[in-house]
PDB file of C-alpha atoms in Angstrom:
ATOM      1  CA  UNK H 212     187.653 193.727  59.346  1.00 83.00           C
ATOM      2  CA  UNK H 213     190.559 196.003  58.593  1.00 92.00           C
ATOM      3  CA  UNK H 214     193.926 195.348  57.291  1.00 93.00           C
ATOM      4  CA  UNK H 215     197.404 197.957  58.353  1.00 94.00           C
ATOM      5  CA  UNK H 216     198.872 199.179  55.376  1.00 95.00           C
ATOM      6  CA  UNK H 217     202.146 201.330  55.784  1.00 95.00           C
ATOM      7  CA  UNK H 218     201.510 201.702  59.290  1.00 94.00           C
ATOM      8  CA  UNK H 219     197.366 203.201  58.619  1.00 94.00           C
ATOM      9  CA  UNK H 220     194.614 200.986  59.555  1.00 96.00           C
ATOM     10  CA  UNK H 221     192.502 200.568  56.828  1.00 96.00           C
ATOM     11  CA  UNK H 222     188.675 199.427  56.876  1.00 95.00           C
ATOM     12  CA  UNK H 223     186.665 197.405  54.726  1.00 91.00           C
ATOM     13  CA  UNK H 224     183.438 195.761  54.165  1.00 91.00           C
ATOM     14  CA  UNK H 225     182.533 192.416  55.121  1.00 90.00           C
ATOM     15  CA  UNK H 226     181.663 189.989  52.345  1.00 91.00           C
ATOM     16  CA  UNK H 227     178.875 188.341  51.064  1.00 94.00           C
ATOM     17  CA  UNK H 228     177.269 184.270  51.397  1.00 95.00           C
ATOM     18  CA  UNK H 229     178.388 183.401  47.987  1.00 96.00           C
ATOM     19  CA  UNK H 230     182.252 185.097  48.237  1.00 94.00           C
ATOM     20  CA  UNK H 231     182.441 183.181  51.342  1.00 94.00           C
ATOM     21  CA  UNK H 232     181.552 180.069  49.743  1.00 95.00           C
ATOM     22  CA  UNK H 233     184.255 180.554  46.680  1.00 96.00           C
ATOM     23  CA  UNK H 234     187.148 181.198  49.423  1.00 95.00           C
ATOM     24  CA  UNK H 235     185.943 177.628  50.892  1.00 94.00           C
ATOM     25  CA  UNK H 236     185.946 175.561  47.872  1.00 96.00           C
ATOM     26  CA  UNK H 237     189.560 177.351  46.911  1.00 96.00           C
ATOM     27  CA  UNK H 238     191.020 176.637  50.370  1.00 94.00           C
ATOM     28  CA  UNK H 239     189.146 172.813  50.246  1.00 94.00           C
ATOM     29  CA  UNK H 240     191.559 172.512  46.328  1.00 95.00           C
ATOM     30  CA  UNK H 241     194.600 174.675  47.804  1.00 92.00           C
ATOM     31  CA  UNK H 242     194.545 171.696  50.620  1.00 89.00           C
ATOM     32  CA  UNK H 243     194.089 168.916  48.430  1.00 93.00           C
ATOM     33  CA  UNK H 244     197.220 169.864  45.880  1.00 92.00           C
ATOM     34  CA  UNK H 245     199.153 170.400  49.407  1.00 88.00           C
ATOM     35  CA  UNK H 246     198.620 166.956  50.145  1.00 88.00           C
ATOM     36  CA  UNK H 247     199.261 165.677  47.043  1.00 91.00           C
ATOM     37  CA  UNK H 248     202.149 167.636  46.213  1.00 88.00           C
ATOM     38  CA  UNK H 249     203.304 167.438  50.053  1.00 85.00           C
ATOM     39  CA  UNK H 250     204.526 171.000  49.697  1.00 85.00           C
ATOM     40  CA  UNK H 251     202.728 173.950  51.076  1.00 85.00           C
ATOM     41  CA  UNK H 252     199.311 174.654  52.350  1.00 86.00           C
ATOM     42  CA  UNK H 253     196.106 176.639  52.106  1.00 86.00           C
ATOM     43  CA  UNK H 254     194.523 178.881  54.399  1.00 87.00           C
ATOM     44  CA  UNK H 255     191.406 181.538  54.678  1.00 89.00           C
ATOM     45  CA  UNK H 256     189.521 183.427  56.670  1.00 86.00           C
ATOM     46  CA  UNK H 257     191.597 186.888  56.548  1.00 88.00           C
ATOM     47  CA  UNK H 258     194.794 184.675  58.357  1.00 88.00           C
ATOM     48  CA  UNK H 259     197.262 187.434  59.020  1.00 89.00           C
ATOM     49  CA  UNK H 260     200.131 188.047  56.547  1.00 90.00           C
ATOM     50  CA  UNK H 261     202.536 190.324  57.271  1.00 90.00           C
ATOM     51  CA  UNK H 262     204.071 191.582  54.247  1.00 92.00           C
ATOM     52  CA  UNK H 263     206.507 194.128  55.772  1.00 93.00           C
ATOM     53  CA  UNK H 264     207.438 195.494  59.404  1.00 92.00           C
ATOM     54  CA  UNK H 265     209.064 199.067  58.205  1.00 92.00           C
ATOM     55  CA  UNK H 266     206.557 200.467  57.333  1.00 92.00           C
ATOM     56  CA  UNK H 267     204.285 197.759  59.046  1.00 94.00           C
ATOM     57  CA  UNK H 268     201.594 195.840  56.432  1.00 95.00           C
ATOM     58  CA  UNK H 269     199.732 192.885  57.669  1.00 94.00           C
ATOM     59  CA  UNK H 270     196.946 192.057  55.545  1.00 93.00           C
ATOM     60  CA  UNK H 271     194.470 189.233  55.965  1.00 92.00           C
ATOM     61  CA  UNK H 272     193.410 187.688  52.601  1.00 93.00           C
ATOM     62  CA  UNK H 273     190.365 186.145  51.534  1.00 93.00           C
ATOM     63  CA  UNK H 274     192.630 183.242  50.380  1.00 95.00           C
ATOM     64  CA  UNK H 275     196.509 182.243  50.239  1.00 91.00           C
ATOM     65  CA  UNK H 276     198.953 179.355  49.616  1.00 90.00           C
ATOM     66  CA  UNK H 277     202.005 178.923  51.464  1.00 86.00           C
ATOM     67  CA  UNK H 278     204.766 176.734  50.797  1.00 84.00           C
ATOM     68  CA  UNK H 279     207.025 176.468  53.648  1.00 70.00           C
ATOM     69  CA  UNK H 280     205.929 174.509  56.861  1.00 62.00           C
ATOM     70  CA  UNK H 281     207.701 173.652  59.651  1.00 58.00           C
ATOM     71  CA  UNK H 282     209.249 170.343  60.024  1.00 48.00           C
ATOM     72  CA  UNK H 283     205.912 168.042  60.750  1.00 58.00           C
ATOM     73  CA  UNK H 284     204.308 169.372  57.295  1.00 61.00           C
ATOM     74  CA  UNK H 285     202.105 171.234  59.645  1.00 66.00           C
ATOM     75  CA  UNK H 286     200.964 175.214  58.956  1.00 65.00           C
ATOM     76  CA  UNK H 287     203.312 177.724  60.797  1.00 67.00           C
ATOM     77  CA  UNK H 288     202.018 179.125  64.027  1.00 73.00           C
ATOM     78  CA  UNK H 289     201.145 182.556  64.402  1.00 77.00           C
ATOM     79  CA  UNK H 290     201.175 185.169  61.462  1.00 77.00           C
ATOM     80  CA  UNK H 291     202.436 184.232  58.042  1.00 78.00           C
ATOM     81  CA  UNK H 292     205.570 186.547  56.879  1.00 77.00           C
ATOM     82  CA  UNK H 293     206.550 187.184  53.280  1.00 62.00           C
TER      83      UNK H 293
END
């Protein structure tokens, strides 16, 4: 897995069984507020986020909540942006 941080790739480990688990269970509550609150969802598994194009940063965290959507309530398509 690697992330691009001001325009350098950058490399890092993969993680373990039990950090795997934890991002599950916070995505599985992340969800359930979204659908309670109808505002926002969860999402895991290193989804890009790009957090600037100039210099270019995309990261892919363990775990994130977004609040927009688009107009269905469904998760945006493609790479989040900040």
């Amino acid at each position: 897995p690697m992330d691009l941080i001001c325009g350098e790739v950058v490399e890092w480990s993969l993680t373990d069984a039990r950090h795997g688990a934890v991002c599950g269970l916070v995505t599985y509550f992340l969800g359930m507020y979204a659908r309670q609150s109808r505002r926002g969802y969860g999402v895991s598994g290193n989804a890009g986020v790009i957090l600037s194009r100039d210099p270019a940063t995309v990261i892919g965290p363990d775990v994130a909540y977004f609040v927009g959507s688009d107009p269905n309530g469904e998760p945006v398509t493609g790479w989040a942006e900040d």
